[in-house]
Amino acid sequence: MAKLSQDDLLAQFEEMTLIELSEFVKAFEEKFDVTAAAAAPVVVAGGAAGGAAAEAAEEQDEFDVILTGAGDKKIQVIKVVRELTSLGLKEAKDLVDGTPKPVLEKVAKDAAAKAKESLEAAGASVEVK
């Protein structure tokens, strides 16, 4: 098997859905006996520099929108998740069924606030970190 370059790997990750990436991270953790805290920044951020990580800790400009519950109107929540992401119907349903799960990761404060507002309007409980 030919060795893939970092650019080739990143191109492959860009084509994956959030669910596929989540499954990949789990498999990566099991294969190399690491935790998501160590693996996720490398996979998601493409290997952020240590100095950049320290600056991000001081002033947070990227937020994660985490779905903590679907509420009574699960179908409406699934529709909103599909609008916010590029997930298909099955992936969006799996995400909603598997709460708590991140819907959006590393987004700007404005986008996180709008996503939270949309999901709460559909009846979901949401947390922004």
PDB file of N, CA, C and O in Angstrom, residues 91-127:
ATOM      1  N   GLU A  91     -27.495   9.569   8.759  1.00  0.00           N
ATOM      2  CA  GLU A  91     -26.429  10.081   9.623  1.00  0.00           C
ATOM      3  C   GLU A  91     -26.986  11.090  10.625  1.00  0.00           C
ATOM      4  O   GLU A  91     -26.606  11.103  11.793  1.00  0.00           O
ATOM      5  N   ALA A  92     -27.878  11.965  10.163  1.00  0.00           N
ATOM      6  CA  ALA A  92     -28.482  12.962  11.056  1.00  0.00           C
ATOM      7  C   ALA A  92     -29.327  12.271  12.122  1.00  0.00           C
ATOM      8  O   ALA A  92     -29.285  12.647  13.298  1.00  0.00           O
ATOM      9  N   LYS A  93     -30.083  11.251  11.733  1.00  0.00           N
ATOM     10  CA  LYS A  93     -30.895  10.499  12.695  1.00  0.00           C
ATOM     11  C   LYS A  93     -29.993   9.806  13.716  1.00  0.00           C
ATOM     12  O   LYS A  93     -30.268   9.830  14.917  1.00  0.00           O
ATOM     13  N   ASP A  94     -28.914   9.184  13.254  1.00  0.00           N
ATOM     14  CA  ASP A  94     -27.969   8.516  14.162  1.00  0.00           C
ATOM     15  C   ASP A  94     -27.355   9.511  15.139  1.00  0.00           C
ATOM     16  O   ASP A  94     -27.181   9.209  16.316  1.00  0.00           O
ATOM     17  N   LEU A  95     -27.031  10.706  14.649  1.00  0.00           N
ATOM     18  CA  LEU A  95     -26.461  11.739  15.517  1.00  0.00           C
ATOM     19  C   LEU A  95     -27.464  12.140  16.589  1.00  0.00           C
ATOM     20  O   LEU A  95     -27.124  12.220  17.769  1.00  0.00           O
ATOM     21  N   VAL A  96     -28.713  12.358  16.204  1.00  0.00           N
ATOM     22  CA  VAL A  96     -29.749  12.763  17.151  1.00  0.00           C
ATOM     23  C   VAL A  96     -30.032  11.630  18.145  1.00  0.00           C
ATOM     24  O   VAL A  96     -30.196  11.873  19.337  1.00  0.00           O
ATOM     25  N   ASP A  97     -30.052  10.392  17.660  1.00  0.00           N
ATOM     26  CA  ASP A  97     -30.301   9.253  18.540  1.00  0.00           C
ATOM     27  C   ASP A  97     -29.165   9.022  19.523  1.00  0.00           C
ATOM     28  O   ASP A  97     -29.384   8.508  20.615  1.00  0.00           O
ATOM     29  N   GLY A  98     -27.963   9.383  19.151  1.00  0.00           N
ATOM     30  CA  GLY A  98     -26.797   9.105  19.990  1.00  0.00           C
ATOM     31  C   GLY A  98     -26.373  10.264  20.865  1.00  0.00           C
ATOM     32  O   GLY A  98     -25.201  10.383  21.202  1.00  0.00           O
ATOM     33  N   THR A  99     -27.287  11.123  21.248  1.00  0.00           N
ATOM     34  CA  THR A  99     -26.934  12.286  22.059  1.00  0.00           C
ATOM     35  C   THR A  99     -26.348  11.847  23.385  1.00  0.00           C
ATOM     36  O   THR A  99     -26.713  10.795  23.897  1.00  0.00           O
ATOM     37  N   PRO A 100     -25.443  12.590  23.978  1.00  0.00           N
ATOM     38  CA  PRO A 100     -24.891  13.868  23.519  1.00  0.00           C
ATOM     39  C   PRO A 100     -23.832  13.667  22.438  1.00  0.00           C
ATOM     40  O   PRO A 100     -22.962  12.823  22.572  1.00  0.00           O
ATOM     41  N   LYS A 101     -23.943  14.440  21.384  1.00  0.00           N
ATOM     42  CA  LYS A 101     -23.017  14.391  20.256  1.00  0.00           C
ATOM     43  C   LYS A 101     -22.786  15.802  19.734  1.00  0.00           C
ATOM     44  O   LYS A 101     -23.678  16.627  19.743  1.00  0.00           O
ATOM     45  N   PRO A 102     -21.573  16.081  19.244  1.00  0.00           N
ATOM     46  CA  PRO A 102     -21.332  17.392  18.625  1.00  0.00           C
ATOM     47  C   PRO A 102     -21.990  17.472  17.253  1.00  0.00           C
ATOM     48  O   PRO A 102     -21.878  16.551  16.453  1.00  0.00           O
ATOM     49  N   VAL A 103     -22.695  18.571  17.020  1.00  0.00           N
ATOM     50  CA  VAL A 103     -23.313  18.814  15.716  1.00  0.00           C
ATOM     51  C   VAL A 103     -22.347  19.602  14.850  1.00  0.00           C
ATOM     52  O   VAL A 103     -22.110  19.272  13.702  1.00  0.00           O
ATOM     53  N   LEU A 104     -21.776  20.647  15.414  1.00  0.00           N
ATOM     54  CA  LEU A 104     -20.779  21.464  14.727  1.00  0.00           C
ATOM     55  C   LEU A 104     -19.556  21.574  15.624  1.00  0.00           C
ATOM     56  O   LEU A 104     -19.682  21.714  16.834  1.00  0.00           O
ATOM     57  N   GLU A 105     -18.376  21.553  15.041  1.00  0.00           N
ATOM     58  CA  GLU A 105     -17.147  21.679  15.806  1.00  0.00           C
ATOM     59  C   GLU A 105     -16.294  22.795  15.227  1.00  0.00           C
ATOM     60  O   GLU A 105     -16.245  23.004  14.021  1.00  0.00           O
ATOM     61  N   LYS A 106     -15.645  23.515  16.116  1.00  0.00           N
ATOM     62  CA  LYS A 106     -14.699  24.570  15.743  1.00  0.00           C
ATOM     63  C   LYS A 106     -15.333  25.607  14.816  1.00  0.00           C
ATOM     64  O   LYS A 106     -14.813  25.909  13.752  1.00  0.00           O
ATOM     65  N   VAL A 107     -16.494  26.134  15.244  1.00  0.00           N
ATOM     66  CA  VAL A 107     -17.163  27.165  14.458  1.00  0.00           C
ATOM     67  C   VAL A 107     -17.075  28.500  15.195  1.00  0.00           C
ATOM     68  O   VAL A 107     -16.810  28.551  16.392  1.00  0.00           O
ATOM     69  N   ALA A 108     -17.296  29.577  14.480  1.00  0.00           N
ATOM     70  CA  ALA A 108     -17.256  30.916  15.061  1.00  0.00           C
ATOM     71  C   ALA A 108     -18.404  31.092  16.050  1.00  0.00           C
ATOM     72  O   ALA A 108     -19.404  30.373  16.014  1.00  0.00           O
ATOM     73  N   LYS A 109     -18.261  32.069  16.925  1.00  0.00           N
ATOM     74  CA  LYS A 109     -19.260  32.311  17.971  1.00  0.00           C
ATOM     75  C   LYS A 109     -20.634  32.605  17.373  1.00  0.00           C
ATOM     76  O   LYS A 109     -21.641  32.110  17.861  1.00  0.00           O
ATOM     77  N   ASP A 110     -20.680  33.399  16.301  1.00  0.00           N
ATOM     78  CA  ASP A 110     -21.952  33.739  15.652  1.00  0.00           C
ATOM     79  C   ASP A 110     -22.646  32.480  15.117  1.00  0.00           C
ATOM     80  O   ASP A 110     -23.848  32.294  15.312  1.00  0.00           O
ATOM     81  N   ALA A 111     -21.880  31.640  14.415  1.00  0.00           N
ATOM     82  CA  ALA A 111     -22.450  30.417  13.845  1.00  0.00           C
ATOM     83  C   ALA A 111     -22.925  29.482  14.952  1.00  0.00           C
ATOM     84  O   ALA A 111     -23.978  28.845  14.821  1.00  0.00           O
ATOM     85  N   ALA A 112     -22.183  29.403  16.043  1.00  0.00           N
ATOM     86  CA  ALA A 112     -22.579  28.552  17.168  1.00  0.00           C
ATOM     87  C   ALA A 112     -23.876  29.057  17.792  1.00  0.00           C
ATOM     88  O   ALA A 112     -24.761  28.270  18.118  1.00  0.00           O
ATOM     89  N   ALA A 113     -23.995  30.368  17.941  1.00  0.00           N
ATOM     90  CA  ALA A 113     -25.204  30.953  18.532  1.00  0.00           C
ATOM     91  C   ALA A 113     -26.421  30.706  17.638  1.00  0.00           C
ATOM     92  O   ALA A 113     -27.499  30.352  18.124  1.00  0.00           O
ATOM     93  N   LYS A 114     -26.245  30.866  16.311  1.00  0.00           N
ATOM     94  CA  LYS A 114     -27.351  30.633  15.381  1.00  0.00           C
ATOM     95  C   LYS A 114     -27.764  29.165  15.376  1.00  0.00           C
ATOM     96  O   LYS A 114     -28.952  28.845  15.347  1.00  0.00           O
ATOM     97  N   ALA A 115     -26.788  28.268  15.413  1.00  0.00           N
ATOM     98  CA  ALA A 115     -27.081  26.838  15.429  1.00  0.00           C
ATOM     99  C   ALA A 115     -27.819  26.466  16.707  1.00  0.00           C
ATOM    100  O   ALA A 115     -28.798  25.714  16.673  1.00  0.00           O
ATOM    101  N   LYS A 116     -27.368  27.009  17.830  1.00  0.00           N
ATOM    102  CA  LYS A 116     -28.017  26.723  19.108  1.00  0.00           C
ATOM    103  C   LYS A 116     -29.469  27.214  19.076  1.00  0.00           C
ATOM    104  O   LYS A 116     -30.381  26.509  19.486  1.00  0.00           O
ATOM    105  N   GLU A 117     -29.663  28.412  18.572  1.00  0.00           N
ATOM    106  CA  GLU A 117     -31.005  28.996  18.492  1.00  0.00           C
ATOM    107  C   GLU A 117     -31.918  28.135  17.612  1.00  0.00           C
ATOM    108  O   GLU A 117     -33.063  27.848  17.978  1.00  0.00           O
ATOM    109  N   SER A 118     -31.420  27.682  16.469  1.00  0.00           N
ATOM    110  CA  SER A 118     -32.219  26.860  15.549  1.00  0.00           C
ATOM    111  C   SER A 118     -32.588  25.527  16.189  1.00  0.00           C
ATOM    112  O   SER A 118     -33.725  25.075  16.082  1.00  0.00           O
ATOM    113  N   LEU A 119     -31.606  24.894  16.835  1.00  0.00           N
ATOM    114  CA  LEU A 119     -31.874  23.596  17.458  1.00  0.00           C
ATOM    115  C   LEU A 119     -32.840  23.716  18.630  1.00  0.00           C
ATOM    116  O   LEU A 119     -33.734  22.886  18.801  1.00  0.00           O
ATOM    117  N   GLU A 120     -32.680  24.773  19.427  1.00  0.00           N
ATOM    118  CA  GLU A 120     -33.591  24.965  20.560  1.00  0.00           C
ATOM    119  C   GLU A 120     -35.000  25.284  20.067  1.00  0.00           C
ATOM    120  O   GLU A 120     -35.983  24.880  20.686  1.00  0.00           O
ATOM    121  N   ALA A 121     -35.114  26.011  18.963  1.00  0.00           N
ATOM    122  CA  ALA A 121     -36.431  26.317  18.400  1.00  0.00           C
ATOM    123  C   ALA A 121     -37.137  25.039  17.936  1.00  0.00           C
ATOM    124  O   ALA A 121     -38.363  24.955  17.974  1.00  0.00           O
ATOM    125  N   ALA A 122     -36.347  24.036  17.540  1.00  0.00           N
ATOM    126  CA  ALA A 122     -36.914  22.747  17.112  1.00  0.00           C
ATOM    127  C   ALA A 122     -37.234  21.850  18.302  1.00  0.00           C
ATOM    128  O   ALA A 122     -37.815  20.786  18.129  1.00  0.00           O
ATOM    129  N   GLY A 123     -36.840  22.273  19.516  1.00  0.00           N
ATOM    130  CA  GLY A 123     -37.171  21.489  20.712  1.00  0.00           C
ATOM    131  C   GLY A 123     -36.010  20.725  21.318  1.00  0.00           C
ATOM    132  O   GLY A 123     -36.191  19.965  22.244  1.00  0.00           O
ATOM    133  N   ALA A 124     -34.808  20.910  20.793  1.00  0.00           N
ATOM    134  CA  ALA A 124     -33.646  20.184  21.316  1.00  0.00           C
ATOM    135  C   ALA A 124     -33.008  20.939  22.466  1.00  0.00           C
ATOM    136  O   ALA A 124     -33.170  22.135  22.609  1.00  0.00           O
ATOM    137  N   SER A 125     -32.266  20.201  23.277  1.00  0.00           N
ATOM    138  CA  SER A 125     -31.434  20.843  24.293  1.00  0.00           C
ATOM    139  C   SER A 125     -30.000  20.836  23.770  1.00  0.00           C
ATOM    140  O   SER A 125     -29.514  19.829  23.280  1.00  0.00           O
ATOM    141  N   VAL A 126     -29.350  22.005  23.867  1.00  0.00           N
ATOM    142  CA  VAL A 126     -28.050  22.220  23.221  1.00  0.00           C
ATOM    143  C   VAL A 126     -27.095  22.860  24.209  1.00  0.00           C
ATOM    144  O   VAL A 126     -27.495  23.655  25.056  1.00  0.00           O
ATOM    145  N   GLU A 127     -25.828  22.528  24.033  1.00  0.00           N
ATOM    146  CA  GLU A 127     -24.760  23.115  24.853  1.00  0.00           C
ATOM    147  C   GLU A 127     -23.681  23.629  23.918  1.00  0.00           C
ATOM    148  O   GLU A 127     -23.341  22.966  22.939  1.00  0.00           O
TER     149      GLU A 127
END
